[in-house]
XYZ file of C-alpha atoms in Angstrom:
728
model
C -16.118 -13.703 -24.364
C -13.611 -10.938 -25.038
C -16.244 -9.033 -27.056
C -18.730 -9.308 -24.209
C -16.203 -7.945 -21.734
C -15.396 -5.002 -24.021
C -19.104 -4.175 -24.414
C -19.565 -4.310 -20.654
C -16.518 -2.117 -20.226
C -17.992 0.435 -22.629
C -21.086 0.702 -20.475
C -18.935 1.291 -17.417
C -17.022 4.032 -19.165
C -20.328 5.827 -19.758
C -21.047 5.742 -16.035
C -23.852 3.179 -16.210
C -23.846 1.308 -12.928
C -26.197 -1.507 -12.076
C -28.296 -0.981 -8.965
C -26.863 -2.971 -6.055
C -28.558 -6.274 -5.402
C -28.866 -8.278 -2.245
C -28.897 -6.526 1.102
C -29.217 -2.780 1.501
C -31.718 -0.271 0.119
C -31.747 0.540 -3.578
C -30.122 3.737 -4.778
C -33.422 5.369 -5.901
C -34.975 4.709 -2.485
C -31.949 6.218 -0.757
C -32.121 9.256 -3.048
C -35.827 9.763 -2.246
C -35.011 9.637 1.460
C -32.260 12.195 0.940
C -34.572 14.591 -0.955
C -37.190 14.332 1.761
C -34.591 15.150 4.414
C -33.411 18.168 2.443
C -36.947 19.489 1.971
C -37.789 19.040 5.637
C -34.626 20.691 6.925
C -34.735 23.446 4.251
C -30.968 23.260 3.971
C -28.840 24.412 1.039
C -28.346 21.943 -1.833
C -26.011 19.218 -0.704
C -22.466 18.979 -1.974
C -21.505 15.969 -4.028
C -18.494 13.687 -3.978
C -15.040 15.204 -4.446
C -13.399 12.056 -5.773
C -10.564 12.262 -3.202
C -9.643 10.666 0.105
C -6.831 11.156 2.598
C -4.390 8.438 3.635
C -2.555 9.187 6.891
C -0.372 6.735 8.791
C 2.180 6.224 11.580
C 1.735 9.429 13.569
C 3.583 8.206 16.715
C 2.898 11.185 19.038
C 5.450 11.585 21.848
C 4.441 13.647 24.869
C 8.024 13.629 26.196
C 9.634 15.109 23.084
C 11.656 18.277 23.774
C 12.847 20.794 21.194
C 16.642 21.290 21.182
C 17.160 17.964 22.937
C 19.725 15.384 21.838
C 18.986 12.843 19.122
C 21.519 10.388 20.585
C 20.207 6.953 21.498
C 20.540 7.487 25.245
C 18.559 10.735 25.003
C 15.995 9.963 22.288
C 14.837 13.593 21.904
C 13.696 13.508 25.534
C 16.697 15.102 27.228
C 20.158 16.515 26.664
C 21.051 19.258 24.195
C 21.062 18.686 20.456
C 19.443 19.241 17.060
C 15.858 18.093 17.802
C 13.721 20.651 15.991
C 10.513 22.271 17.259
C 8.438 20.257 14.750
C 10.433 17.038 14.917
C 13.866 15.580 14.227
C 13.875 14.415 10.610
C 15.863 11.314 9.589
C 16.109 10.125 13.210
C 14.502 7.428 15.337
C 12.772 10.042 17.491
C 8.977 10.137 17.526
C 6.679 13.039 16.626
C 6.260 16.040 18.960
C 2.748 17.211 19.756
C 3.552 20.419 17.883
C 3.899 18.416 14.648
C 0.602 16.609 15.270
C -1.283 19.843 15.969
C 0.272 21.597 12.972
C -0.633 18.657 10.723
C -4.288 18.726 11.770
C -4.389 22.509 11.374
C -3.019 22.179 7.845
C -5.527 19.442 6.944
C -8.341 21.620 8.304
C -7.247 24.613 6.226
C -6.363 22.776 2.998
C -8.019 19.366 2.724
C -10.973 19.023 5.066
C -13.590 20.244 2.591
C -12.030 18.549 -0.445
C -12.068 14.871 0.603
C -14.772 12.211 0.927
C -13.253 10.015 3.659
C -10.064 9.302 5.608
C -8.019 6.097 5.720
C -5.983 6.067 8.968
C -3.645 3.072 9.068
C -2.476 2.991 12.665
C 0.547 3.353 14.947
C -0.726 6.286 16.984
C 1.446 5.723 20.050
C 5.150 6.353 20.559
C 7.772 3.623 20.369
C 9.075 2.029 23.541
C 12.728 3.005 23.035
C 13.635 5.008 26.130
C 14.273 3.051 29.327
C 13.847 6.243 31.343
C 10.347 6.701 29.920
C 8.821 3.228 29.564
C 5.446 3.115 27.861
C 2.304 2.519 29.889
C -1.156 1.371 28.923
C -2.583 4.784 29.759
C -0.081 6.490 27.441
C -0.781 4.147 24.509
C -4.546 4.492 24.850
C -4.249 8.185 25.724
C -2.577 9.249 22.466
C -4.948 7.069 20.451
C -7.924 8.683 22.175
C -6.450 12.140 21.581
C -5.990 11.584 17.827
C -9.406 9.926 17.445
C -11.044 12.916 19.138
C -9.048 15.325 16.945
C -10.426 13.609 13.844
C -13.966 13.748 15.230
C -13.637 17.446 16.107
C -11.980 18.404 12.829
C -14.587 16.616 10.712
C -17.701 17.448 12.724
C -20.832 18.145 10.738
C -21.111 21.917 10.853
C -24.559 21.905 9.249
C -26.150 19.867 12.025
C -23.770 20.780 14.848
C -23.213 17.166 15.814
C -21.793 14.003 14.295
C -19.220 13.889 11.510
C -19.345 15.170 7.954
C -17.219 12.379 6.420
C -16.194 8.933 7.688
C -12.799 7.994 9.129
C -11.679 4.367 8.936
C -8.966 3.486 11.506
C -6.982 0.319 12.183
C -4.475 -1.007 14.716
C -0.749 -0.544 14.492
C 1.741 -2.895 16.102
C 2.642 -0.101 18.569
C -0.966 0.586 19.575
C -0.899 -2.259 22.114
C 1.317 -3.533 24.923
C 3.650 -5.253 24.544
C 4.088 -4.067 20.980
C 3.489 -6.648 18.219
C 1.557 -8.997 20.523
C -2.242 -9.081 20.318
C -4.025 -12.162 21.655
C -7.252 -13.477 20.138
C -10.364 -11.559 21.103
C -12.389 -10.692 22.966
C -9.799 -8.923 25.117
C -9.394 -5.610 26.929
C -7.590 -3.948 24.019
C -10.366 -4.649 21.524
C -13.030 -3.619 24.024
C -11.245 -0.346 24.779
C -10.714 0.531 21.119
C -14.409 -0.137 20.500
C -15.048 2.878 22.727
C -12.154 5.008 21.418
C -13.328 4.494 17.820
C -17.033 4.840 18.622
C -17.199 7.719 16.130
C -15.942 5.499 13.325
C -17.180 1.907 13.779
C -20.771 1.385 12.605
C -22.903 0.598 15.639
C -24.141 -2.687 14.202
C -20.524 -3.930 13.959
C -19.215 -2.821 17.356
C -20.100 -6.044 19.120
C -18.383 -8.199 16.490
C -15.412 -5.785 16.473
C -14.689 -6.794 20.081
C -14.103 -10.349 18.901
C -11.538 -9.618 16.218
C -10.864 -5.928 15.622
C -12.037 -5.889 12.000
C -14.945 -4.003 10.446
C -15.992 -2.127 7.311
C -17.629 1.204 6.521
C -19.696 2.029 3.460
C -17.970 5.342 2.796
C -20.208 5.791 -0.266
C -23.508 4.085 0.594
C -24.324 1.163 -1.678
C -21.264 1.896 -3.815
C -17.943 1.706 -1.955
C -16.849 0.095 1.332
C -13.501 0.408 3.091
C -12.480 -2.720 5.002
C -10.341 -2.204 8.104
C -8.249 -5.367 8.488
C -6.602 -6.234 11.775
C -3.220 -7.115 10.266
C -1.747 -7.927 13.683
C -3.414 -11.320 13.277
C -1.483 -11.759 10.006
C 1.782 -10.275 11.325
C 4.590 -12.815 11.526
C 5.953 -11.140 14.665
C 2.779 -11.604 16.679
C 3.690 -14.507 18.961
C 0.166 -14.548 20.393
C -1.357 -16.113 17.266
C -0.366 -18.722 14.691
C -1.188 -17.832 11.111
C -4.360 -18.383 9.103
C -4.530 -22.149 8.596
C -6.248 -23.378 11.765
C -9.970 -22.508 12.096
C -9.427 -21.599 15.749
C -6.969 -18.834 14.854
C -8.233 -15.232 14.554
C -6.352 -14.836 11.267
C -8.365 -17.697 9.759
C -11.620 -16.231 11.092
C -10.800 -12.781 9.744
C -10.153 -14.065 6.238
C -13.368 -16.080 6.334
C -15.222 -12.940 7.413
C -13.553 -11.041 4.578
C -14.486 -13.745 2.070
C -18.158 -13.644 3.062
C -18.290 -9.845 3.113
C -16.644 -9.554 -0.310
C -19.222 -11.986 -1.637
C -21.937 -9.693 -0.249
C -20.237 -6.742 -1.940
C -20.290 -8.610 -5.248
C -23.987 -9.481 -4.876
C -24.830 -5.840 -4.158
C -22.750 -4.495 -7.053
C -20.380 -2.706 -4.646
C -16.605 -2.217 -4.664
C -14.100 -2.368 -1.815
C -10.817 -0.841 -0.678
C -8.842 -2.915 1.817
C -6.646 -1.211 4.398
C -4.495 -2.202 7.343
C -1.314 -1.327 9.174
C 1.244 -4.039 8.355
C 1.490 -4.473 4.565
C 1.690 -7.891 2.888
C 5.330 -7.229 1.960
C 7.125 -10.321 0.683
C 10.345 -10.912 -1.235
C 12.306 -14.039 -2.076
C 14.040 -13.924 1.315
C 11.870 -11.811 3.652
C 8.244 -11.383 4.690
C 6.019 -9.447 7.099
C 2.963 -11.731 7.097
C 2.665 -15.370 8.001
C 2.851 -17.332 4.758
C -0.585 -18.956 5.172
C -2.146 -15.505 5.604
C -0.325 -14.065 2.589
C -1.334 -16.999 0.398
C -5.011 -16.815 1.329
C -5.138 -13.025 1.102
C -3.610 -13.040 -2.371
C -5.966 -15.808 -3.461
C -8.981 -13.906 -2.094
C -7.976 -10.744 -3.959
C -7.562 -12.663 -7.190
C -10.954 -14.344 -6.882
C -12.639 -11.035 -5.964
C -10.732 -8.969 -8.516
C -14.070 -7.615 -9.771
C -14.742 -6.152 -6.303
C -11.441 -5.074 -4.717
C -9.968 -1.790 -5.947
C -6.709 -1.643 -3.983
C -4.999 -2.139 -0.625
C -3.706 0.740 1.554
C -1.054 0.143 4.224
C 1.541 1.898 6.396
C 4.033 0.631 8.998
C 7.211 0.718 6.919
C 7.571 4.540 6.674
C 8.893 4.329 3.115
C 6.879 5.256 0.030
C 6.496 2.301 -2.312
C 4.083 -0.229 -3.765
C 3.827 -4.014 -3.873
C 2.995 -6.221 -6.853
C 1.650 -9.617 -5.760
C 1.903 -12.383 -8.334
C -0.985 -14.831 -8.000
C 1.233 -17.459 -9.627
C 2.985 -17.603 -6.247
C -0.153 -18.949 -4.577
C 0.171 -22.672 -3.885
C -3.177 -24.391 -3.363
C -1.440 -27.568 -2.204
C 0.348 -25.575 0.486
C -2.926 -24.031 1.659
C -4.410 -27.528 1.871
C -1.477 -28.657 3.981
C -0.379 -31.100 1.265
C 3.033 -29.525 0.693
C 5.560 -27.804 2.971
C 6.224 -24.078 2.760
C 8.615 -23.403 -0.080
C 11.324 -20.794 0.215
C 12.327 -20.080 3.792
C 11.791 -16.378 4.410
C 13.193 -14.421 7.318
C 11.425 -11.733 9.306
C 11.476 -8.394 7.556
C 12.532 -5.794 10.112
C 9.660 -3.406 10.663
C 11.887 -0.463 11.615
C 13.968 -0.035 8.481
C 17.015 2.181 8.260
C 18.019 3.649 4.914
C 20.457 0.790 4.353
C 17.969 -1.920 5.326
C 15.194 -0.173 3.421
C 17.345 0.034 0.315
C 18.248 -3.654 0.594
C 14.543 -4.472 0.804
C 13.693 -2.260 -2.166
C 16.512 -3.810 -4.178
C 14.990 -7.230 -3.525
C 11.661 -5.916 -4.791
C 13.481 -4.542 -7.817
C 14.995 -7.913 -8.512
C 11.531 -9.496 -8.333
C 10.130 -6.823 -10.651
C 12.798 -7.541 -13.235
C 11.075 -10.910 -13.754
C 7.587 -9.508 -14.317
C 5.755 -10.455 -17.487
C 4.183 -7.468 -19.161
C 0.607 -8.165 -20.254
C -0.665 -7.005 -23.617
C -1.712 -3.452 -22.911
C -5.273 -2.428 -23.853
C -5.220 0.960 -25.555
C -1.536 0.696 -26.505
C -0.369 0.782 -30.100
C 0.120 -2.365 -32.143
C 3.848 -1.636 -32.189
C 3.988 -1.776 -28.385
C 1.997 -4.972 -28.099
C 3.362 -6.748 -31.148
C 6.919 -5.463 -31.079
C 8.001 -8.094 -28.588
C 6.962 -10.756 -31.079
C 8.889 -9.257 -34.024
C 10.751 -11.732 -36.179
C 9.036 -14.729 -34.667
C 6.056 -14.988 -36.972
C 3.669 -15.232 -34.043
C 0.602 -13.265 -33.101
C 0.731 -11.360 -29.810
C -0.533 -13.351 -26.860
C -3.641 -11.939 -25.205
C -4.123 -14.316 -22.316
C -4.136 -11.582 -19.676
C -4.585 -8.169 -21.333
C -5.743 -6.508 -18.093
C -2.948 -7.838 -15.876
C -5.375 -9.840 -13.721
C -2.550 -12.158 -12.775
C -1.278 -9.394 -10.461
C -2.564 -7.568 -7.389
C -1.213 -4.202 -6.169
C -0.927 -2.750 -2.641
C 0.108 0.838 -1.874
C 2.335 1.564 1.142
C 2.255 5.158 2.344
C 5.066 6.993 4.168
C 4.580 8.289 7.685
C 3.822 11.439 9.649
C 6.545 10.582 12.174
C 9.688 12.153 10.678
C 11.699 9.018 10.081
C 12.298 10.929 6.857
C 9.952 13.917 6.274
C 6.320 13.985 7.540
C 4.041 12.956 4.690
C 0.354 12.908 3.697
C -1.218 11.337 0.626
C -4.410 12.426 -1.146
C -5.711 9.712 -3.471
C -8.150 10.527 -6.269
C -10.726 8.160 -7.732
C -13.170 8.125 -10.633
C -16.631 9.513 -9.752
C -18.147 9.364 -13.235
C -21.851 8.586 -12.929
C -21.841 9.118 -9.146
C -22.901 12.769 -9.158
C -26.253 12.095 -7.461
C -25.116 9.301 -5.178
C -26.245 9.682 -1.540
C -23.393 10.676 0.772
C -22.314 8.983 3.980
C -23.350 11.925 6.160
C -26.829 12.025 4.594
C -27.744 8.492 5.548
C -29.997 8.216 8.615
C -28.003 7.581 11.772
C -24.618 8.825 10.586
C -25.193 12.386 11.769
C -25.482 11.019 15.289
C -22.688 8.466 14.810
C -25.096 5.660 15.516
C -26.172 2.783 13.296
C -25.902 2.888 9.511
C -29.233 2.135 7.932
C -27.571 0.644 4.884
C -25.605 -1.705 7.139
C -28.753 -2.990 8.815
C -29.144 -6.016 6.525
C -25.595 -7.045 7.419
C -26.226 -6.774 11.145
C -26.504 -10.561 11.645
C -23.036 -11.020 10.086
C -21.501 -12.220 13.340
C -23.967 -15.129 13.301
C -23.342 -16.077 9.670
C -22.180 -19.546 8.781
C -18.870 -18.638 7.171
C -19.026 -21.804 5.090
C -22.329 -20.861 3.484
C -20.847 -19.952 0.106
C -20.963 -22.916 -2.248
C -17.642 -24.345 -3.350
C -19.120 -26.178 -6.326
C -17.717 -23.739 -8.861
C -16.135 -23.880 -12.269
C -12.486 -22.985 -11.844
C -11.577 -23.209 -15.522
C -11.436 -19.406 -15.833
C -10.128 -18.662 -12.376
C -7.206 -19.427 -10.173
C -6.482 -22.980 -11.287
C -5.935 -21.669 -14.803
C -3.100 -19.504 -13.531
C -1.424 -22.403 -11.762
C -1.493 -24.694 -14.772
C 0.544 -22.280 -16.880
C 3.670 -23.517 -15.112
C 2.778 -27.146 -15.716
C 2.240 -26.723 -19.442
C 5.912 -26.019 -19.994
C 6.974 -29.087 -18.031
C 4.701 -31.320 -20.094
C 5.900 -29.959 -23.421
C 2.698 -28.164 -24.267
C 0.352 -31.043 -23.429
C -2.926 -30.031 -21.877
C -2.754 -30.659 -18.134
C -5.381 -32.625 -16.318
C -7.950 -30.592 -14.415
C -6.944 -30.000 -10.833
C -8.897 -31.759 -8.150
C -10.979 -29.622 -5.853
C -9.444 -28.840 -2.457
C -9.667 -31.754 -0.057
C -9.212 -29.676 3.095
C -12.743 -28.891 4.362
C -11.394 -25.770 6.057
C -10.269 -24.258 2.760
C -13.196 -22.799 0.862
C -12.317 -21.518 -2.578
C -14.079 -18.213 -3.283
C -15.891 -18.120 -6.624
C -14.249 -16.082 -9.398
C -15.988 -13.288 -11.298
C -18.561 -14.321 -13.880
C -16.992 -15.076 -17.254
C -19.043 -12.328 -18.869
C -18.150 -9.657 -16.304
C -15.809 -6.836 -17.377
C -12.449 -6.335 -15.648
C -12.775 -4.774 -12.204
C -11.893 -1.198 -11.170
C -8.380 -2.261 -10.209
C -7.692 -3.268 -13.817
C -9.722 -0.948 -16.011
C -10.711 2.698 -15.587
C -14.362 2.948 -14.531
C -16.326 4.514 -11.672
C -14.411 4.152 -8.356
C -11.102 3.241 -10.047
C -8.107 5.044 -8.551
C -6.825 7.685 -10.954
C -3.759 9.038 -9.137
C -2.467 10.619 -5.949
C -0.671 13.726 -4.740
C 1.977 13.366 -2.062
C 2.546 16.194 0.412
C 5.519 16.548 2.720
C 6.733 18.977 5.378
C 10.356 19.988 4.844
C 11.411 20.067 8.496
C 14.965 21.053 7.651
C 13.571 24.315 6.312
C 10.688 24.709 8.780
C 12.676 24.028 11.963
C 15.156 26.721 10.928
C 17.852 25.409 13.248
C 21.080 27.336 13.655
C 23.484 24.536 14.510
C 27.170 24.244 15.220
C 29.409 23.374 12.285
C 30.372 19.756 11.728
C 33.977 20.727 12.331
C 33.296 22.147 15.796
C 31.408 19.121 17.076
C 32.482 16.109 15.077
C 29.912 13.292 15.073
C 30.976 9.663 15.351
C 32.053 8.092 12.082
C 29.126 5.653 12.159
C 26.709 8.549 11.711
C 27.701 8.943 8.074
C 25.817 7.041 5.414
C 29.207 6.411 3.807
C 30.522 4.696 6.935
C 28.059 1.853 7.021
C 28.852 -0.985 9.355
C 30.136 -4.112 7.673
C 27.210 -6.175 8.869
C 23.769 -5.087 7.702
C 22.322 -6.711 10.837
C 24.410 -4.524 13.105
C 23.377 -1.510 11.017
C 19.727 -2.422 11.567
C 20.327 -2.340 15.316
C 22.007 1.044 15.106
C 20.093 4.028 16.454
C 19.671 6.792 13.887
C 20.789 10.201 15.121
C 19.853 11.816 11.845
C 21.837 13.996 9.503
C 22.274 16.628 12.195
C 23.333 14.129 14.855
C 26.057 15.399 17.159
C 25.356 19.066 16.433
C 24.056 21.602 18.937
C 21.851 24.699 18.555
C 23.519 28.093 18.815
C 20.339 29.862 19.950
C 18.628 29.177 23.301
C 15.081 29.179 21.879
C 13.675 27.647 18.685
C 12.769 30.073 15.921
C 10.806 27.990 13.377
C 9.365 29.190 10.099
C 5.679 28.872 9.298
C 4.620 25.221 9.146
C 3.155 23.915 5.904
C 2.985 20.818 3.754
C 3.983 21.161 0.109
C 3.670 18.886 -2.891
C 6.508 16.387 -3.140
C 5.183 14.827 -6.349
C 1.959 13.923 -8.084
C 1.332 10.892 -10.267
C -0.749 13.125 -12.534
C 2.268 15.044 -13.836
C 5.288 12.945 -12.875
C 7.185 12.669 -16.157
C 9.371 9.784 -15.010
C 6.782 7.534 -13.360
C 4.368 8.176 -16.252
C 1.435 6.656 -14.372
C -1.613 7.325 -16.500
C -3.729 6.006 -13.627
C -3.400 3.605 -10.680
C -4.650 0.479 -12.402
C -2.632 -2.709 -12.015
C -1.213 -2.569 -15.553
C 0.161 0.923 -14.856
C 2.022 -0.300 -11.776
C 3.247 -3.484 -13.458
C 4.687 -1.404 -16.298
C 6.352 0.975 -13.813
C 7.750 -1.918 -11.763
C 9.105 -3.481 -14.933
C 10.943 -0.269 -15.850
C 12.338 0.057 -12.319
C 13.667 -3.492 -12.356
C 14.825 -3.642 -15.930
C 18.575 -3.424 -15.361
C 18.556 -5.464 -12.162
C 19.450 -8.644 -14.086
C 21.855 -7.142 -16.550
C 19.498 -6.144 -19.371
C 21.022 -3.572 -21.630
C 20.339 0.083 -21.006
C 19.290 1.889 -24.158
C 19.140 5.580 -23.283
C 19.729 6.816 -19.753
C 20.293 10.075 -17.958
C 23.363 10.277 -15.773
C 22.003 12.476 -13.043
C 18.310 12.039 -12.178
C 18.430 14.458 -9.282
C 19.505 17.400 -11.431
C 17.294 16.417 -14.373
C 14.195 14.908 -12.757
C 11.795 16.831 -14.998
C 13.207 15.462 -18.252
C 10.411 13.713 -20.096
C 12.419 11.101 -21.999
C 12.186 7.703 -20.307
C 15.381 5.693 -20.334
C 13.570 2.449 -21.117
C 10.720 3.354 -23.455
C 12.407 1.669 -26.399
C 12.456 -1.658 -24.579
C 8.705 -1.908 -25.044
C 9.379 -2.298 -28.750
C 11.702 -5.247 -28.234
C 10.795 -8.879 -27.998
C 10.042 -9.619 -24.357
C 10.630 -13.345 -24.757
C 14.022 -12.818 -26.367
C 14.915 -10.341 -23.637
C 14.108 -12.982 -21.063
C 16.250 -15.505 -22.902
C 19.124 -13.036 -23.015
C 18.837 -12.482 -19.278
C 18.860 -16.214 -18.625
C 21.853 -16.771 -20.878
C 23.759 -13.940 -19.206
C 22.975 -15.286 -15.762
C 23.892 -18.878 -16.648
C 26.799 -18.025 -18.912
C 25.323 -19.837 -21.903
C 28.245 -20.226 -24.295
C 26.218 -21.476 -27.222
C 24.055 -18.385 -27.345
C 27.152 -16.280 -27.016
C 28.643 -17.931 -30.099
C 25.469 -17.289 -32.089
C 25.532 -13.644 -31.213
C 29.091 -13.281 -32.472
C 27.922 -14.060 -35.953
C 25.166 -11.509 -35.833
C 26.690 -8.142 -36.681
C 23.580 -6.258 -35.702
C 23.445 -7.770 -32.265
C 27.180 -7.586 -31.819
C 27.191 -3.901 -32.700
C 24.363 -3.187 -30.343
C 25.991 -5.120 -27.580
C 29.398 -3.589 -28.072
C 28.293 -0.025 -28.773
C 25.444 0.828 -26.502
C 26.656 -1.019 -23.471
C 29.925 0.850 -23.568
C 28.072 4.114 -24.004
C 25.867 3.389 -21.039
C 28.700 2.292 -18.789
C 28.444 3.906 -15.370
C 25.035 5.386 -16.046
C 22.039 4.755 -13.821
C 18.464 3.617 -14.226
C 16.674 6.946 -13.981
C 13.340 5.405 -12.986
C 14.965 3.412 -10.167
C 16.725 6.509 -8.824
C 13.470 8.439 -8.989
C 11.670 5.647 -7.113
C 14.436 5.469 -4.496
C 14.408 9.219 -4.002
C 10.658 9.219 -3.305
C 10.864 6.091 -1.144
C 12.837 8.096 1.429
C 10.774 11.267 0.874
C 13.613 13.261 -0.659
C 15.948 12.986 2.327
C 18.758 11.380 0.317
C 21.076 13.776 -1.452
C 22.632 13.186 -4.883
C 25.715 11.363 -3.633
C 23.694 9.089 -1.355
C 21.363 8.191 -4.202
C 24.342 7.233 -6.337
C 25.651 5.025 -3.553
C 22.445 3.001 -3.433
C 21.891 2.863 -7.174
């Protein structure tokens, strides 16, 4: 079986892609249609794919924002006199001025518009409801959403035809795009009906009617090749009191996941791939969560079963730059069947995270990542893969060489300057797709009407969502993952085969065929993500504020990051004035510098992240390095100051890949439990004793460089050296 998968993978590397089956026209037919259109219109040869797309999130436009206003809580950048800059007040709880929004779209027009294939827009396009003097209204919420939607349509209009759009935009709801915020009742309702009109440029016509019932849809951004699924995550959001999870068939969350299951099955039948996107990410730690547990469990299960289809997930909401690694071993089929209670009580994860709360959350992720199991890495040297088994006389385990146990979601930082305004351009593999028909070339798209390639899916709202057979062989799918835990408990005895789900409402999606190669999330092939470049606008420089000295107007002590309140809960409730809070401008009028985004970092040349691509194994390896010292593992070679030496190429934990991973895990357990017997054994081992005594003393007080680098980017470079050290 492994040989078959490798042969299939080789074909993919050479760009050989099977023609999509099932619904939708074949690629050759679509190409003939395209050539006929070009000959008839006598236009210039069409441009091909660029292999890039834009991710933009959390714009939060505020029509009441005033430059040089106060950033204090009672003023909120709406009144008073203070350090609010002409393009926004970075590191505060103020929303984005219209000047920032306009400048951002101008910059995208000048620098990105003609270099991307589509746009992923993950919601929150209305201001927060934080000022009692300016309460939000329905007209304001819908007004800013309409304004931004029209700006996208105008910016990306098809200049060749004079009407329609040149590339697709895929939007989704944010928790602040409705009233009251966080609460969206099951559809159809007035909000879904209104957004159907606001997003008329973006939702395929054949899906607009069904969109009114749930707020979810998908767009084939590359016809017959790639679809982007816009998920309405408000129906998964644990804070939405208007719905109740994804277990009951009457709930919109249940219906959405059933729709997703059926659509992903169609994608598989047609040989297509999918990117999932939404506003609220499926963030989950040992103590906190953003999604209802039933929704998280089903979503993670779906992604595992359709790992040959789904490329990645793109989310926003949290404003901080990070990624999530979902372990499918955490999925509990018995829980989904209602046969066992929810394990591990998790609290709400605050959606508006301060630096302190955000760091606490990231530290929990780091702790989880310290427990990750590194899969055998395809393409790595024998020393890397076998080193962890040294001295044990065992062959390296190859149960999961592609890391298919894990699923990754990317969470992008925001435009609203909670830190610095940020954009992300993601690149993907277009090998073998040079002659693929483009979205704008398909009949109907130029007029923003129906998508011909969606026509076969038009009856989707009438589909029996239970039509997919559940009589499947699970021996090479999810049940195999679950039984790994049980093998240890039974002393290596082969466990009995799990019974099929008894709950008729739970339909287990079929796994990939045993002979299919790993999907684009796990192995580089056409449509796999290869990397991204992150852009940010340094508002401290651009705003060019001439402010009073700290000594002349002394801010309250609680403004300092070093004067954190004793209770993290009270800190979460604290309004953020920003680093310039309490200061006042010395000049009557703003005098900003020219606005521009610049590169913050790129995964293609980041010498600390060392992400060769954005496959799951790459992220699992990075997460492992970030979390490596979280449980007391020894630090081998570290750099004391990451901020001053961020370009140094030596990774502080590379040598750990040559150690025995199992023995490392045992050492961690013994350190955590205080295992005296193992401690006595180590005393007799001079080699181990020397390593323990020497290197640990040498590394005392030094930091995990990869963790500091991750933390620095999480807050978009707004933390200075001393603040980074505090949270390390």
